[in-house]
PDB file of C-alpha atoms in Angstrom:
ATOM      1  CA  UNK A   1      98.184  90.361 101.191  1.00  0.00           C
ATOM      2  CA  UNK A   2     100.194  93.632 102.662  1.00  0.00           C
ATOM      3  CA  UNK A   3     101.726  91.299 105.191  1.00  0.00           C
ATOM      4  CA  UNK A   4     102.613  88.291 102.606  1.00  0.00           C
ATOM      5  CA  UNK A   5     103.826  91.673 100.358  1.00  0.00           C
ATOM      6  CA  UNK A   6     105.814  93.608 102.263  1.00  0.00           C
ATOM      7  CA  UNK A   7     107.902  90.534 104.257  1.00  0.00           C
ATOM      8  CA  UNK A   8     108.578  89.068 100.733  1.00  0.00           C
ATOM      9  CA  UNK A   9     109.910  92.406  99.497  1.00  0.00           C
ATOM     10  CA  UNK A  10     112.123  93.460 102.621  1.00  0.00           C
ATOM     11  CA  UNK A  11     115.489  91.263 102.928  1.00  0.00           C
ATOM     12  CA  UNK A  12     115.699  92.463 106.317  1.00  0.00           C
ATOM     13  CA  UNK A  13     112.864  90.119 106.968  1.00  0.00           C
ATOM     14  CA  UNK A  14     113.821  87.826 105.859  1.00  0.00           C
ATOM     15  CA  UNK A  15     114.250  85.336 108.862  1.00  0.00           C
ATOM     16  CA  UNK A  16     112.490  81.736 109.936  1.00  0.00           C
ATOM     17  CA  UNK A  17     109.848  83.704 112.520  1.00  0.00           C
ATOM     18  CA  UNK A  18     108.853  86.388 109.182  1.00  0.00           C
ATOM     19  CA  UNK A  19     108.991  83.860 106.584  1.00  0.00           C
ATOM     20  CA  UNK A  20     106.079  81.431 108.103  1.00  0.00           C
ATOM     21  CA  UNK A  21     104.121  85.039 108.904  1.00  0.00           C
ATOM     22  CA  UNK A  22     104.227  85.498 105.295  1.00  0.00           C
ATOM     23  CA  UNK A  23     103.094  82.123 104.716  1.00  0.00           C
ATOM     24  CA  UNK A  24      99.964  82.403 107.450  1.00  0.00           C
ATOM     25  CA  UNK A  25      99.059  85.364 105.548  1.00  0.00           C
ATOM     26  CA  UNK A  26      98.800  83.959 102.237  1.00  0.00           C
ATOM     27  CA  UNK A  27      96.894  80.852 103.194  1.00  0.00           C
ATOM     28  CA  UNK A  28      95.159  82.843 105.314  1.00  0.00           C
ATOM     29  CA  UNK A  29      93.904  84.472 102.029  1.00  0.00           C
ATOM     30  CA  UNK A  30      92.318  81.891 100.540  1.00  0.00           C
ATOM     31  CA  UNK A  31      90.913  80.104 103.840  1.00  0.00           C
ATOM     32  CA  UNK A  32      88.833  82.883 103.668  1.00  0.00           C
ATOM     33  CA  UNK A  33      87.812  83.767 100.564  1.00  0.00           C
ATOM     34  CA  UNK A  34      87.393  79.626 100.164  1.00  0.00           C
ATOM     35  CA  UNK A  35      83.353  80.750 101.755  1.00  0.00           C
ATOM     36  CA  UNK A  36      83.191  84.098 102.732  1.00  0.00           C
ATOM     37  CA  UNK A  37      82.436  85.650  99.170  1.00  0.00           C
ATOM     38  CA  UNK A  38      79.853  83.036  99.098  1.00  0.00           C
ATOM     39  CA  UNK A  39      78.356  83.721 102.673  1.00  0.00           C
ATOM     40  CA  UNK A  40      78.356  87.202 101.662  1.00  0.00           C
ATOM     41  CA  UNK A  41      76.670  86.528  98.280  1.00  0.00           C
ATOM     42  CA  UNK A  42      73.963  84.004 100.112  1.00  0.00           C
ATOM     43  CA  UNK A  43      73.320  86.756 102.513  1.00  0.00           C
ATOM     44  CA  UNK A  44      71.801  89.322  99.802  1.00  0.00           C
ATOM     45  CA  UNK A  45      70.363  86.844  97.920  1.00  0.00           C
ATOM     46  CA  UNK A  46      67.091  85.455  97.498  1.00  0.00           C
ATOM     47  CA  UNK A  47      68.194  82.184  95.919  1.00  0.00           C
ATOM     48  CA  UNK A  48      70.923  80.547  97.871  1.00  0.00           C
ATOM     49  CA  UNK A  49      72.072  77.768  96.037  1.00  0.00           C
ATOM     50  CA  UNK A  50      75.133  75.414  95.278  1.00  0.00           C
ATOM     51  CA  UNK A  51      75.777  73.134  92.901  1.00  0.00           C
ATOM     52  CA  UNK A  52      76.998  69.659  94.692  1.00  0.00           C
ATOM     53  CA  UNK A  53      80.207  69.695  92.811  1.00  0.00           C
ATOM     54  CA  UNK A  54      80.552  73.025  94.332  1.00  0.00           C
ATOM     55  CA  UNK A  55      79.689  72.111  97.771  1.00  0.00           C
ATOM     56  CA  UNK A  56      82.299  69.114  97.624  1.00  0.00           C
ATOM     57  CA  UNK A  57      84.859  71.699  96.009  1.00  0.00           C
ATOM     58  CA  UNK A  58      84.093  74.251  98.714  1.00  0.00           C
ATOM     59  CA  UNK A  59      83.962  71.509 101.597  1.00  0.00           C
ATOM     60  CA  UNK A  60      87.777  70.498 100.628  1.00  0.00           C
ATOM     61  CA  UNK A  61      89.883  73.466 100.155  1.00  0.00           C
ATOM     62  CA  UNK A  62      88.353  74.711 103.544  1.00  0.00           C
ATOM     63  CA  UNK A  63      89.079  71.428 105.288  1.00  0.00           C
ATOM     64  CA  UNK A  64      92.624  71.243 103.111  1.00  0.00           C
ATOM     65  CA  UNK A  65      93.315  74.783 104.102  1.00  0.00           C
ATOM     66  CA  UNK A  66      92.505  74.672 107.835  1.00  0.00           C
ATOM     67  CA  UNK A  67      94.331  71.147 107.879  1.00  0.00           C
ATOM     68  CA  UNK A  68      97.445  72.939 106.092  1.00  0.00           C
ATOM     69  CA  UNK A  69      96.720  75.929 108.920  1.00  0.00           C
ATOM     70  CA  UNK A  70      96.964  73.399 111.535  1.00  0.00           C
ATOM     71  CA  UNK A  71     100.348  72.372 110.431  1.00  0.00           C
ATOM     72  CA  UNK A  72     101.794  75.523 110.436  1.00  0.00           C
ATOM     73  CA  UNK A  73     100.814  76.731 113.346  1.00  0.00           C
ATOM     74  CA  UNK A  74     102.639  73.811 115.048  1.00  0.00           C
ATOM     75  CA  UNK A  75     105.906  75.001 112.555  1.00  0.00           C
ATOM     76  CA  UNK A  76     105.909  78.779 114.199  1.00  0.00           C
ATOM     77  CA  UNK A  77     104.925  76.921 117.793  1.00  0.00           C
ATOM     78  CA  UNK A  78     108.538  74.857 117.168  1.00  0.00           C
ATOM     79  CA  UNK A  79     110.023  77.801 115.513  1.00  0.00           C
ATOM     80  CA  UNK A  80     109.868  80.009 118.635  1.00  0.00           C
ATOM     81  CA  UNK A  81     110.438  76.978 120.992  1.00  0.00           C
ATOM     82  CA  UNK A  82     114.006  76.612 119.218  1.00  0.00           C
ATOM     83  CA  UNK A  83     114.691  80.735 119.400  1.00  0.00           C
ATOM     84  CA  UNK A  84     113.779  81.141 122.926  1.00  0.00           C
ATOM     85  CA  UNK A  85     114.584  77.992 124.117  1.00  0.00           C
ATOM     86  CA  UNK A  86     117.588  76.951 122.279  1.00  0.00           C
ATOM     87  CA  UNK A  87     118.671  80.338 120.681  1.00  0.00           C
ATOM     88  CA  UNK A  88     122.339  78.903 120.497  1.00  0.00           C
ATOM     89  CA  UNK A  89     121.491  75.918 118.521  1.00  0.00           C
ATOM     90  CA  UNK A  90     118.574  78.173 116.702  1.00  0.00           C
ATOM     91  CA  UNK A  91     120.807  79.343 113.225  1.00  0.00           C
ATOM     92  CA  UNK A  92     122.152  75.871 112.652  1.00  0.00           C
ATOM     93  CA  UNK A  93     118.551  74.237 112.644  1.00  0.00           C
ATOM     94  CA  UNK A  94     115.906  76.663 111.425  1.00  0.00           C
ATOM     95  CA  UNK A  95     117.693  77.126 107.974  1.00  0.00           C
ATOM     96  CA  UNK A  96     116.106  78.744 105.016  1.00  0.00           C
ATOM     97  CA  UNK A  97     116.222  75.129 103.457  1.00  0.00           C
ATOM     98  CA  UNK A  98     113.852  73.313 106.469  1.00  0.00           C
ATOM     99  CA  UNK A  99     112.049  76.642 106.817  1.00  0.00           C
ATOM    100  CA  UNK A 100     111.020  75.954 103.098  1.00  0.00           C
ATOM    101  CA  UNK A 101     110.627  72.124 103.674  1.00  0.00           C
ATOM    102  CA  UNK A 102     108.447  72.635 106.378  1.00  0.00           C
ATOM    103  CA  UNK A 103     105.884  75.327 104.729  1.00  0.00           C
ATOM    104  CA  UNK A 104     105.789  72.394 101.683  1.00  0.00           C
ATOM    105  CA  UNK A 105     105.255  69.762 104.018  1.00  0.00           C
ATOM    106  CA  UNK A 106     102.325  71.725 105.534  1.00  0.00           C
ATOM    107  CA  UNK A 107     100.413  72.549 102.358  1.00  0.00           C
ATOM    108  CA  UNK A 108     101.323  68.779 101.111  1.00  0.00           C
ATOM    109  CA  UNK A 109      99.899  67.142 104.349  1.00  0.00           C
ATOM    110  CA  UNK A 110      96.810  69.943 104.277  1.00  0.00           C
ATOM    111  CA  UNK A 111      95.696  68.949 100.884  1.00  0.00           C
ATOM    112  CA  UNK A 112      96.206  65.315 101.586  1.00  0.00           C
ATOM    113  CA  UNK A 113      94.192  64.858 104.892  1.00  0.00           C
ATOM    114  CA  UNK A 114      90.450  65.863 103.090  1.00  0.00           C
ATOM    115  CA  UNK A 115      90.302  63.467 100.103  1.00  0.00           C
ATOM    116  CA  UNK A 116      89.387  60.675 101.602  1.00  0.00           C
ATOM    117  CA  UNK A 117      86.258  62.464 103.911  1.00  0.00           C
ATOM    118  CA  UNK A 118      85.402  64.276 100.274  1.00  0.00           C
ATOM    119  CA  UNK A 119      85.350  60.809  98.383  1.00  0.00           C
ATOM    120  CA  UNK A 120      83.075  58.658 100.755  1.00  0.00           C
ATOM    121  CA  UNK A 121      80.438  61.877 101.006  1.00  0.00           C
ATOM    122  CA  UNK A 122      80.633  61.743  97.204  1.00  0.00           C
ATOM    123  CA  UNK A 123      79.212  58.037  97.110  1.00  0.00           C
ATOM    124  CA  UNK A 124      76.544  59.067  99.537  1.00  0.00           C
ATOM    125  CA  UNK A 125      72.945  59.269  98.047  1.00  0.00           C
ATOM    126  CA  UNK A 126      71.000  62.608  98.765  1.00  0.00           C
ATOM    127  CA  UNK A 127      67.372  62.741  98.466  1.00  0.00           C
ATOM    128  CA  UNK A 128      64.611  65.285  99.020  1.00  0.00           C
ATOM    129  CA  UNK A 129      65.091  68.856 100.034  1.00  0.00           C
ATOM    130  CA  UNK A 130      68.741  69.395 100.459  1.00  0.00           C
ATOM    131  CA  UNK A 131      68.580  72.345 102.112  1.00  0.00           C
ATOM    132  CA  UNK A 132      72.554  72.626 104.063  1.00  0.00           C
ATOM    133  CA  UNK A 133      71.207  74.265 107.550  1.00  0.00           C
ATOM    134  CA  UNK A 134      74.738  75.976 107.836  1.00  0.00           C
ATOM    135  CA  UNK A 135      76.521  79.167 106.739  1.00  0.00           C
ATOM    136  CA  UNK A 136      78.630  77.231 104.323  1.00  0.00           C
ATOM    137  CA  UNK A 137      78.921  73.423 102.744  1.00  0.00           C
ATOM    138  CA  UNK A 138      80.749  71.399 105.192  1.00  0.00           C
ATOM    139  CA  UNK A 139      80.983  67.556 106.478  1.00  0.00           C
ATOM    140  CA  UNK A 140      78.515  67.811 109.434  1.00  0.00           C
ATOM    141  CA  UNK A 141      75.718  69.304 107.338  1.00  0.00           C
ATOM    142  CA  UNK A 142      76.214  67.372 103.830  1.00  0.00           C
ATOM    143  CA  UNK A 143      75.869  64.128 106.626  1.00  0.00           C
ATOM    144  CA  UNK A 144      72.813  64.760 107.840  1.00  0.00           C
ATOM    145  CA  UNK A 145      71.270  65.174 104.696  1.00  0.00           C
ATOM    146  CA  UNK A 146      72.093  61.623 102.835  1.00  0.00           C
ATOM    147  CA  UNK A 147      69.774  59.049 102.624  1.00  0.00           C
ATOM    148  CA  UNK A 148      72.082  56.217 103.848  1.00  0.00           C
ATOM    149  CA  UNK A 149      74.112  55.098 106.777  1.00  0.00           C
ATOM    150  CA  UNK A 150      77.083  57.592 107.422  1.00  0.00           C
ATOM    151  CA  UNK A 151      78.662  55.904 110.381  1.00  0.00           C
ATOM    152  CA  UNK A 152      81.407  54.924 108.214  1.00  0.00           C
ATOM    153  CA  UNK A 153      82.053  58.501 106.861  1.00  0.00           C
ATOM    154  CA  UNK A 154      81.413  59.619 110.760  1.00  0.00           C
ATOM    155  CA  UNK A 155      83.868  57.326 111.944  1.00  0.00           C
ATOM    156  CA  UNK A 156      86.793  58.443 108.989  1.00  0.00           C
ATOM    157  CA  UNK A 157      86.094  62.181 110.413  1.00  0.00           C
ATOM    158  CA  UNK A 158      86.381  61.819 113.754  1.00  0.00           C
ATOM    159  CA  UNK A 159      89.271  59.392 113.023  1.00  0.00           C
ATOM    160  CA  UNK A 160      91.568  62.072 110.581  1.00  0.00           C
ATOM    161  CA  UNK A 161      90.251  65.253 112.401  1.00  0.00           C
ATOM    162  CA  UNK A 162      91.338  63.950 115.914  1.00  0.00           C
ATOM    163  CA  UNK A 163      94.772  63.184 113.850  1.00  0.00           C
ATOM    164  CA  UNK A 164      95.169  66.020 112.864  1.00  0.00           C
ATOM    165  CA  UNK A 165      94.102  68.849 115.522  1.00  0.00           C
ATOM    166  CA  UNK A 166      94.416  66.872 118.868  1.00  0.00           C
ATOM    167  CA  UNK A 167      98.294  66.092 117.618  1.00  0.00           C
ATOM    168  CA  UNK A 168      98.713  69.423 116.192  1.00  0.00           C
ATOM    169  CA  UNK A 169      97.461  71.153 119.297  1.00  0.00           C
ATOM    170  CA  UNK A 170      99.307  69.279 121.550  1.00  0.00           C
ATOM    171  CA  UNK A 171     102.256  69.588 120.108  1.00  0.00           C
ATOM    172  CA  UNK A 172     101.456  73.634 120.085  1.00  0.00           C
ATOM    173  CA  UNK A 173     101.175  73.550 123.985  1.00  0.00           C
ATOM    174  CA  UNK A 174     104.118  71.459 124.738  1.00  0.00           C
ATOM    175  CA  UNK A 175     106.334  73.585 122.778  1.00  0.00           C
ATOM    176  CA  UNK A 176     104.384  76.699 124.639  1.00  0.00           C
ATOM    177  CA  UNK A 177     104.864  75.091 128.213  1.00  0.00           C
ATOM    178  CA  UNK A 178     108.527  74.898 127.743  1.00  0.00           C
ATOM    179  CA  UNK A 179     108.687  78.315 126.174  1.00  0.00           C
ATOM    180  CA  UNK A 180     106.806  80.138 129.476  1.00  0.00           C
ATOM    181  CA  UNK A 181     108.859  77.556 131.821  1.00  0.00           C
ATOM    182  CA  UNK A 182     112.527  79.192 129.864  1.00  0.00           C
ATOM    183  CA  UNK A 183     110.551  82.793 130.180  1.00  0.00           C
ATOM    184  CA  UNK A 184     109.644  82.185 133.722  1.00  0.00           C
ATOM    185  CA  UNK A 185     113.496  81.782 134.273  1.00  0.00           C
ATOM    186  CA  UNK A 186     114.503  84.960 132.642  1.00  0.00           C
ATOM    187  CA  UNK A 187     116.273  87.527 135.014  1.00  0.00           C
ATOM    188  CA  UNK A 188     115.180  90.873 133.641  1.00  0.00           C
ATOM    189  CA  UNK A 189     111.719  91.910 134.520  1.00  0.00           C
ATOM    190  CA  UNK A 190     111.196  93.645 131.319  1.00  0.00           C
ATOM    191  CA  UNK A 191     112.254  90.873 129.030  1.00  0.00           C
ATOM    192  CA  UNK A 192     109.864  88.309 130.913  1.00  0.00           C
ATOM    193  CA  UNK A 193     107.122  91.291 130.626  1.00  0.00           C
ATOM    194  CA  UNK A 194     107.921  91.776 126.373  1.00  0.00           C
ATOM    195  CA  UNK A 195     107.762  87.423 125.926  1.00  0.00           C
ATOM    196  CA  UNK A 196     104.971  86.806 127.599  1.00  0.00           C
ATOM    197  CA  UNK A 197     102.948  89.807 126.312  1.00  0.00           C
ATOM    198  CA  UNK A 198     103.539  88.032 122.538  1.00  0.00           C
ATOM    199  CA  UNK A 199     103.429  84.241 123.774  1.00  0.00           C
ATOM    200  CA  UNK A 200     100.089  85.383 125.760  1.00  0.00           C
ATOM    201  CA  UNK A 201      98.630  86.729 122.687  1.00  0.00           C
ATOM    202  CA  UNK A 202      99.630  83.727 120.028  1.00  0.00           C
ATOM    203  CA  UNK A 203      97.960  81.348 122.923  1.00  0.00           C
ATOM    204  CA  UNK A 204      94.776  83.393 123.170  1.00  0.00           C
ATOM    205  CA  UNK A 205      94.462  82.988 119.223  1.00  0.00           C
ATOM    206  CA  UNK A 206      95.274  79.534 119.482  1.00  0.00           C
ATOM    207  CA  UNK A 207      93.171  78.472 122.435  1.00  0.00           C
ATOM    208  CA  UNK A 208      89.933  80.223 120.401  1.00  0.00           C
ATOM    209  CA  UNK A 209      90.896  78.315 117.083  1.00  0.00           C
ATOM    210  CA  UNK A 210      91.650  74.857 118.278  1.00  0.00           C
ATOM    211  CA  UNK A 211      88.894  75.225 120.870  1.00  0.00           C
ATOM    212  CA  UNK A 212      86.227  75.987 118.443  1.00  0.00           C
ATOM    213  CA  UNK A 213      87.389  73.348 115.718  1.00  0.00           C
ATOM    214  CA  UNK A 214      88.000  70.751 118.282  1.00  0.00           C
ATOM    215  CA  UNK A 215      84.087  70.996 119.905  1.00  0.00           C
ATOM    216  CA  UNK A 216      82.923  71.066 115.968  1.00  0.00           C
ATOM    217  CA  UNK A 217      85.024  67.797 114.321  1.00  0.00           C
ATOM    218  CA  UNK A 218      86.023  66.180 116.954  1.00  0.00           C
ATOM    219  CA  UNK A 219      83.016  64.253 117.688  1.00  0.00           C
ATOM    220  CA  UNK A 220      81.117  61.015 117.001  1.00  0.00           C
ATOM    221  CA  UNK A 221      77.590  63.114 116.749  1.00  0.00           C
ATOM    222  CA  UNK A 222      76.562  64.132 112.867  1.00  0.00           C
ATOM    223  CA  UNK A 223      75.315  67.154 114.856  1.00  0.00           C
ATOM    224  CA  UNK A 224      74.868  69.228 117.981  1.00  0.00           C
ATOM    225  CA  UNK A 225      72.593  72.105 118.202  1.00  0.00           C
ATOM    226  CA  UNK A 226      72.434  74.076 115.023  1.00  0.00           C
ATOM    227  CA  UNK A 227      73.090  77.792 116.430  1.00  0.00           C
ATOM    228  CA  UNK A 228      76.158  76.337 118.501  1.00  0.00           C
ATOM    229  CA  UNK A 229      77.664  75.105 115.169  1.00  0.00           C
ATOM    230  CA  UNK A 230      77.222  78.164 113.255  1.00  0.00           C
ATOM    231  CA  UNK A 231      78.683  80.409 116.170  1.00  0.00           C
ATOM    232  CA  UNK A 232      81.554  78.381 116.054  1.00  0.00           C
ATOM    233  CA  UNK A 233      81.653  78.236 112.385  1.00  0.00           C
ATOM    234  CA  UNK A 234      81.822  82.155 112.429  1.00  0.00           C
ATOM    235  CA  UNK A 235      85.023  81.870 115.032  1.00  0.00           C
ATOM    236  CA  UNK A 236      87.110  79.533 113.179  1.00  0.00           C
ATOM    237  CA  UNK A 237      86.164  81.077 109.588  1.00  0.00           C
ATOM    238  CA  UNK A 238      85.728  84.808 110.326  1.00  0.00           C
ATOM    239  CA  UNK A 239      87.196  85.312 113.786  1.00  0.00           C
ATOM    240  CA  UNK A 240      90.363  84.116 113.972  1.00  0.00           C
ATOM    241  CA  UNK A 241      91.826  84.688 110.451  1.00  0.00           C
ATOM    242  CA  UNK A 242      90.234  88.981 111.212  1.00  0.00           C
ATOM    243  CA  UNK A 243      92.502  88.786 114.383  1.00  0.00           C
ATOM    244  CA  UNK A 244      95.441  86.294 113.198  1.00  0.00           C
ATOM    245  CA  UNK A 245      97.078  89.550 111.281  1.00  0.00           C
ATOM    246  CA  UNK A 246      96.533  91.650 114.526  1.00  0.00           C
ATOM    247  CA  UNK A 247      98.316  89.701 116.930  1.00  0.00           C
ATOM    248  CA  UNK A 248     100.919  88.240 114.513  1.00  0.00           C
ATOM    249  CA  UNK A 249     101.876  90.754 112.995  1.00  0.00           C
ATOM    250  CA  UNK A 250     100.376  94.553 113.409  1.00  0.00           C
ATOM    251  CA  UNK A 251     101.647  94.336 117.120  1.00  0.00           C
ATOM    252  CA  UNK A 252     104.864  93.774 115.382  1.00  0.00           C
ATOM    253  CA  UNK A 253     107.070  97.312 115.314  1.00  0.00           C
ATOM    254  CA  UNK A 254     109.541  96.005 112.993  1.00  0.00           C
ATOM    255  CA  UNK A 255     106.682  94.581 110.319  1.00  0.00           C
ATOM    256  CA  UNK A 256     104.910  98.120 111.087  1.00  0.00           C
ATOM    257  CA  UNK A 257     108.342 100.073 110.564  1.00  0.00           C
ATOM    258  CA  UNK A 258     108.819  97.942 107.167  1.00  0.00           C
ATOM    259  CA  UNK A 259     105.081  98.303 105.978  1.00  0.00           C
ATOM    260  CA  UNK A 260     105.364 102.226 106.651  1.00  0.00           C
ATOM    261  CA  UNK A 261     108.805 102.097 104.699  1.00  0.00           C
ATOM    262  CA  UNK A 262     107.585 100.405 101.280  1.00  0.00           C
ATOM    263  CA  UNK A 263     104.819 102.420 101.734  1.00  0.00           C
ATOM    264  CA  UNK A 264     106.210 105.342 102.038  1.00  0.00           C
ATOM    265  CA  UNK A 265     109.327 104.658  99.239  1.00  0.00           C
ATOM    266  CA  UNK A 266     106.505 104.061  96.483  1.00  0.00           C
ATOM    267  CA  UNK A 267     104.420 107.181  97.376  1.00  0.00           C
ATOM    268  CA  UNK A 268     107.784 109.084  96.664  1.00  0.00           C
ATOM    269  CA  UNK A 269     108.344 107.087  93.674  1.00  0.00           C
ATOM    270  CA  UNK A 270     104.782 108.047  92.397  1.00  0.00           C
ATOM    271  CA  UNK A 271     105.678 111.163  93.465  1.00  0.00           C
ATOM    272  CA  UNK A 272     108.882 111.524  91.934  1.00  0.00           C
ATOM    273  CA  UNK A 273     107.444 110.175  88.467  1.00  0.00           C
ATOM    274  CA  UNK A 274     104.641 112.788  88.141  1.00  0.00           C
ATOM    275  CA  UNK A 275     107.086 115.716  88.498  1.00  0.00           C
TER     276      UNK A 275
END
């Protein structure tokens, strides 16, 4: 919420690269609280329930979230192709207008790609003791527990979530090939030293997202082992959005010089109003 904040509030950043920051940030936001509040509630609690509305609610703004997540990581991937790689052409593409038309197109897409996975698991019939043996409702685990076939409702998620991450992703190392190949190039030591520092860091995050999302929904299996999918359940929902902020933006000087600024102009606001 700082982040989102304080780039909103400072013209000077004001720019493509700062603008889908601010954007992460926010959906960032509500990717997690989407099941952590509820992980943490179910983890002092004796009685762990959820309603099955509530599951199916849960289930699709995490999917429609991560989707929309997907989406823009492939935006900033293309947005820092275009300003390393074609920083002449850069101004006349990334305009404030596409930057704008892009974030919309990847919240539209996001919450587009779940509804039909949430409507077939809402047909299926669930009998017995539905106990979800995961950290938090999702496809995999609501599967296993129905009483009829799911190969159709397999086949629709392997089908949208290979769509959507295997695309995604490779687009995301394509644009980050050609962006070490024009670094590789670079004359000055130090500038080659600075780039890939940052492009190292954005493909470590990346690697550990798409890796862990990829081994969980893009499959043919209702399950794997149990512990493996919750460990990678606690990557792609705690994990990466606790060290997203880090590497996108608190290794940032000018974000930390403008967070330090606002801070600091309101304390002597406060200040100034109490005297």
């Amino acid at each position: 919420m700082l982040i989102f904040l304080v780039i909103r509030l400072d013209v000077a950043l004001h720019t493509p690269m700062y603008h889908f920051i601010s954007i992460l940030s926010f959906l960032e936001l509500w990717y997690t609280a989407t099941i952590i509040p509820k992980m943490l509630a179910n983890l002092l609690s004796e009685k762990k329930t959820i309603s099955f509305a509530g599951c199916l609610l849960q289930t699709y703004f995490f999917h429609s979230l991560g989707a929309s997540e997907c989406y823009l990581l492939t935006a900033m991937a293309y947005d820092r192709y275009l300003a390393i790689c074609r920083p002449l052409h850069y101004p006349a593409i990334m305009t404030p207008t596409l930057c704008v038309k892009i974030a919309a197109g990847c919240w539209t897409c996001g919450f587009l790609c779940p509804i039909s996975e949430v409507i077939l698991v809402s047909q299926l019939l669930f009998c017995g003791y539905n106990e979800i043996e995961h950290i938090f409702c999702d496809f995999p685990p609501l599967l296993t527990l129905a009483c009829k076939d799911t190969t159709t409702n397999v086949l629709v998620d392997f089908t949208i979530n290979a769509f959507i991450i295997l695309i995604t992703f490779l687009f995301i190392i394509v644009s980050y090939g050609r962006i070490i190949w024009t670094i590789l190039k670079m004359k000055t030591t130090a500038g080659r030293k600075k780039a890939f520092s940052t492009c190292g860091s954005h493909l470590i995050v990346i690697l550990i997202f798409f890796g862990s999302i990829i081994f969980m929904y893009v499959r043919l299996k209702k399950s794997y082992s149990l512990p493996i999918d919750r460990t990678l359940a606690v990557i792609y929902s705690v994990l990466t959005p606790l060290v997203n902020p880090i590497i996108y933006s608190l290794r940032n000087k000018e974000l930390i010089k403008s967070i330090k600024r606002i801070i600091f102009q309101k304390g002597k606001r406060v200040s100034a109003t109490h005297h």
